[in-house]
Tab-separated table of C-alpha atoms in Angstrom:
chain	number	residue	atom	x	y	z
A	1	ASP	CA	74.155	139.405	102.317
A	2	ALA	CA	77.627	139.445	100.778
A	3	GLY	CA	80.463	138.386	102.998
A	4	VAL	CA	84.010	139.671	102.978
A	5	THR	CA	85.455	139.682	99.481
A	6	GLN	CA	89.111	139.670	98.485
A	7	SER	CA	90.956	140.004	95.216
A	8	PRO	CA	92.791	138.509	93.528
A	9	THR	CA	92.297	134.915	94.668
A	10	HIS	CA	95.735	133.807	93.541
A	11	LEU	CA	98.887	135.667	92.634
A	12	ILE	CA	102.356	134.657	91.482
A	13	LYS	CA	105.190	137.170	91.810
A	14	THR	CA	108.971	137.089	91.703
A	15	ARG	CA	111.360	138.241	94.382
A	16	GLY	CA	111.734	142.009	94.605
A	17	GLN	CA	108.360	142.789	93.063
A	18	HIS	CA	105.520	144.649	94.689
A	19	VAL	CA	101.982	143.386	95.323
A	20	THR	CA	98.644	144.968	96.226
A	21	LEU	CA	95.861	142.922	97.767
A	22	ARG	CA	92.308	144.200	98.113
A	23	CYS	CA	89.505	143.598	100.575
A	24	SER	CA	85.876	144.678	100.819
A	25	PRO	CA	84.281	144.250	104.255
A	26	ILE	CA	80.788	143.125	105.100
A	27	SER	CA	78.311	145.956	104.657
A	28	GLY	CA	78.151	148.000	107.851
A	29	HIS	CA	81.536	146.820	109.141
A	30	LYS	CA	84.014	149.640	109.573
A	31	SER	CA	86.928	147.598	110.915
A	32	VAL	CA	89.248	145.602	108.677
A	33	SER	CA	92.128	143.418	109.815
A	34	TRP	CA	94.800	141.695	107.743
A	35	TYR	CA	96.420	138.377	108.622
A	36	GLN	CA	99.151	136.279	107.061
A	37	GLN	CA	98.828	132.509	107.227
A	38	VAL	CA	101.829	130.404	106.341
A	39	LEU	CA	101.123	126.768	105.515
A	40	GLY	CA	100.655	124.690	108.641
A	41	GLN	CA	100.376	127.640	111.020
A	42	GLY	CA	97.662	129.833	112.456
A	43	PRO	CA	96.937	133.275	110.994
A	44	GLN	CA	99.307	136.021	112.152
A	45	PHE	CA	98.057	139.571	112.661
A	46	ILE	CA	99.477	142.225	110.321
A	47	PHE	CA	97.262	145.337	110.563
A	48	GLN	CA	93.946	146.596	111.810
A	49	TYR	CA	92.152	149.642	110.433
A	50	TYR	CA	89.061	151.310	111.824
A	51	GLU	CA	87.445	154.394	110.351
A	52	LYS	CA	90.425	154.773	107.986
A	53	GLU	CA	92.939	154.942	110.822
A	54	GLU	CA	95.539	152.324	111.726
A	55	ARG	CA	94.570	150.872	115.092
A	56	GLY	CA	97.108	148.092	115.366
A	57	ARG	CA	100.205	146.714	113.721
A	58	GLY	CA	101.751	143.291	114.120
A	59	ASN	CA	105.395	142.328	114.043
A	60	PHE	CA	105.973	142.760	110.309
A	61	PRO	CA	108.657	144.785	108.509
A	62	ASP	CA	108.039	148.181	106.965
A	63	ARG	CA	107.758	146.511	103.559
A	64	PHE	CA	104.176	145.814	104.611
A	65	SER	CA	101.743	148.718	104.522
A	66	ALA	CA	98.002	149.145	104.305
A	67	ARG	CA	95.283	151.701	104.064
A	68	GLN	CA	91.532	151.956	104.353
A	69	PHE	CA	89.323	153.948	102.056
A	70	PRO	CA	86.215	156.062	102.801
A	71	ASN	CA	83.994	153.121	101.761
A	72	TYR	CA	85.875	150.978	104.369
A	73	SER	CA	87.511	148.760	101.765
A	74	SER	CA	91.204	148.186	102.312
A	75	GLU	CA	94.460	147.483	100.507
A	76	LEU	CA	97.502	145.619	101.743
A	77	ASN	CA	100.758	146.450	100.000
A	78	VAL	CA	103.945	144.452	100.199
A	79	ASN	CA	107.164	145.806	98.666
A	80	ALA	CA	110.405	144.024	97.781
A	81	LEU	CA	108.842	140.586	97.990
A	82	LEU	CA	110.800	137.760	99.579
A	83	LEU	CA	110.306	134.025	99.180
A	84	GLY	CA	109.101	133.953	102.791
A	85	ASP	CA	106.185	136.221	101.927
A	86	SER	CA	104.501	133.293	100.192
A	87	ALA	CA	101.339	132.697	102.198
A	88	LEU	CA	97.582	132.991	102.346
A	89	TYR	CA	96.643	136.594	103.113
A	90	LEU	CA	93.368	136.893	104.936
A	91	CYS	CA	91.188	139.909	105.459
A	92	ALA	CA	88.641	140.010	108.260
A	93	SER	CA	85.930	142.562	108.931
A	94	SER	CA	84.148	143.258	112.176
A	95	LEU	CA	82.112	145.689	114.195
A	96	PRO	CA	83.943	147.584	116.968
A	97	ARG	CA	84.507	146.021	120.388
A	98	ALA	CA	82.133	148.554	121.932
A	99	SER	CA	79.293	147.049	119.903
A	100	GLY	CA	79.569	143.771	121.783
A	101	GLN	CA	79.517	141.981	118.436
A	102	GLU	CA	83.152	142.054	117.455
A	103	THR	CA	83.268	138.702	115.695
A	104	GLN	CA	85.837	138.808	112.901
A	105	TYR	CA	84.580	137.285	109.659
A	106	PHE	CA	87.235	136.179	107.215
A	107	GLY	CA	87.259	136.538	103.479
A	108	PRO	CA	88.368	133.701	101.162
A	109	GLY	CA	91.944	134.971	101.145
A	110	THR	CA	94.551	135.714	98.501
A	111	ARG	CA	97.121	133.007	97.973
A	112	LEU	CA	100.467	134.618	97.138
A	113	LEU	CA	103.369	132.642	95.732
A	114	VAL	CA	106.736	134.345	95.453
A	115	LEU	CA	109.246	132.682	93.141
B	1	GLN	CA	102.821	135.310	122.779
B	2	GLN	CA	100.463	132.955	121.028
B	3	PRO	CA	98.007	130.732	122.914
B	4	VAL	CA	98.786	127.049	123.280
B	5	GLN	CA	96.337	124.556	121.850
B	6	SER	CA	96.038	120.897	122.770
B	7	PRO	CA	95.944	118.321	121.462
B	8	GLN	CA	97.814	119.023	118.227
B	9	ALA	CA	95.805	116.376	116.409
B	10	VAL	CA	92.947	114.022	117.128
B	11	ILE	CA	91.311	111.250	115.140
B	12	LEU	CA	87.723	110.271	115.847
B	13	ARG	CA	85.141	107.879	114.561
B	14	GLU	CA	81.834	109.404	113.565
B	15	GLY	CA	79.666	109.897	116.635
B	16	GLU	CA	82.533	110.254	119.126
B	17	ASP	CA	83.196	113.338	121.252
B	18	ALA	CA	86.263	115.585	121.406
B	19	VAL	CA	87.584	118.450	123.510
B	20	ILE	CA	90.075	121.020	122.232
B	21	ASN	CA	91.835	123.273	124.717
B	22	CYS	CA	93.322	126.738	124.377
B	23	SER	CA	95.499	128.350	127.022
B	24	SER	CA	96.989	131.841	127.203
B	25	SER	CA	99.500	133.543	129.492
B	26	LYS	CA	97.837	136.928	128.870
B	27	ALA	CA	94.770	138.541	130.434
B	28	LEU	CA	92.073	137.920	127.860
B	29	TYR	CA	89.030	139.892	126.816
B	30	SER	CA	87.647	137.204	124.539
B	31	VAL	CA	88.349	133.898	122.833
B	32	HIS	CA	87.267	133.185	119.260
B	33	TRP	CA	87.018	129.714	117.758
B	34	TYR	CA	87.337	128.959	114.033
B	35	ARG	CA	87.387	125.864	111.860
B	36	GLN	CA	89.433	125.809	108.674
B	37	LYS	CA	89.246	123.193	105.967
B	38	HIS	CA	92.156	122.599	103.633
B	39	GLY	CA	92.540	125.393	101.094
B	40	GLU	CA	89.722	127.466	102.570
B	41	ALA	CA	89.439	130.465	104.891
B	42	PRO	CA	88.714	130.065	108.613
B	43	VAL	CA	85.007	129.873	109.416
B	44	PHE	CA	83.746	131.437	112.628
B	45	LEU	CA	82.282	129.039	115.185
B	46	MET	CA	81.774	131.080	118.338
B	47	ILE	CA	83.104	133.832	120.552
B	48	LEU	CA	83.367	133.839	124.316
B	49	LEU	CA	83.602	137.176	126.069
B	50	LYS	CA	85.025	137.878	129.496
B	51	GLY	CA	82.142	137.746	131.917
B	52	GLY	CA	79.956	135.990	129.375
B	53	GLU	CA	78.181	132.661	129.504
B	54	GLN	CA	79.180	129.387	127.983
B	55	LYS	CA	78.211	129.455	124.340
B	56	GLY	CA	76.952	126.702	122.156
B	57	HIS	CA	74.742	125.649	119.343
B	58	GLU	CA	73.716	122.193	118.228
B	59	LYS	CA	76.564	119.858	119.038
B	60	ILE	CA	79.394	122.364	119.402
B	61	SER	CA	79.856	124.343	122.593
B	62	ALA	CA	82.645	126.160	124.387
B	63	SER	CA	83.639	127.519	127.760
B	64	PHE	CA	85.984	130.239	129.003
B	65	ASN	CA	87.697	130.103	132.381
B	66	GLU	CA	88.694	133.709	133.025
B	67	LYS	CA	90.754	132.896	136.120
B	68	LYS	CA	92.944	130.463	134.231
B	69	GLN	CA	92.769	132.249	130.826
B	70	GLN	CA	91.721	128.962	129.295
B	71	SER	CA	89.011	128.007	126.838
B	72	SER	CA	87.733	124.651	125.701
B	73	LEU	CA	85.758	123.674	122.612
B	74	TYR	CA	83.444	120.687	122.968
B	75	LEU	CA	82.405	118.649	119.944
B	76	THR	CA	79.766	116.037	120.662
B	77	ALA	CA	78.523	113.247	118.421
B	78	SER	CA	81.036	114.271	115.754
B	79	GLN	CA	80.096	114.255	112.088
B	80	LEU	CA	82.312	113.800	109.035
B	81	SER	CA	81.852	117.510	108.290
B	82	TYR	CA	83.615	118.395	111.565
B	83	SER	CA	86.968	117.432	110.052
B	84	GLY	CA	89.373	120.315	109.698
B	85	THR	CA	91.829	122.395	111.684
B	86	TYR	CA	90.457	124.230	114.696
B	87	PHE	CA	92.025	127.490	115.778
B	88	CYS	CA	91.481	129.550	118.859
B	89	GLY	CA	92.109	133.265	118.501
B	90	THR	CA	92.611	135.256	121.660
B	91	GLU	CA	91.896	138.937	122.138
B	92	GLU	CA	93.801	140.557	124.983
B	93	GLU	CA	92.383	143.140	127.344
B	94	THR	CA	94.763	145.808	126.086
B	95	SER	CA	95.393	144.850	122.463
B	96	GLY	CA	92.269	146.173	120.817
B	97	SER	CA	90.602	143.835	118.384
B	98	ARG	CA	93.673	141.985	117.104
B	99	LEU	CA	93.479	138.218	117.394
B	100	THR	CA	96.447	136.037	118.266
B	101	PHE	CA	95.971	132.512	116.970
B	102	GLY	CA	97.254	129.211	118.266
B	103	GLU	CA	98.968	126.615	116.101
B	104	GLY	CA	95.712	124.787	115.519
B	105	THR	CA	94.303	121.340	116.282
B	106	GLN	CA	93.832	119.006	113.344
B	107	LEU	CA	90.628	117.016	113.757
B	108	THR	CA	89.872	114.024	111.545
B	109	VAL	CA	86.518	112.265	111.717
B	110	ASN	CA	86.390	108.872	110.047
B	111	PRO	CA	83.275	106.854	109.142
């Protein structure tokens, strides 16, 4: 079975530009979460979507936005890029907490470098 | 507030044991453990749910003390492949499914 997939794998942008990152969850998973991981730190929660609705938002500025599509894939958008946005962006998919199997499985990530 | 992991780093010889601790000041619903190798995504190891039993498989096991909001990961008879950074991710009772990760514990296993 295919795991979580993300695209692109690497991206180089300049300050002020916009970026869109994509994620496809494991088949059957309706929940997608986005995390930002800066070098040397643990992943930091950005968003969670379930059934196309935002269910949680971390402490990130409004430049960060996301959405989930009817096929449960998701996009993360970041506007007006700053140097500090350089990081590994991870997508994780899971079943809902009520299922009792809410393990979050991570995709390979998109490594974003802002110059 | 993120959970606190200890130790920050540990170096082992192949075959030795290690314990990694994770402590939170919040009421937790679950604790998730991941291992991440350099340049790769975190790989799921195990999840411990409130009210659940100690989990384990092969030589890696974990416990969750609900009263103290603490979890420990036990690595026995370590192998070279165990090297990497270990993260605990905590899920609070009231936060839905978002995980809050600690700073990580860097584990190095030498021959």
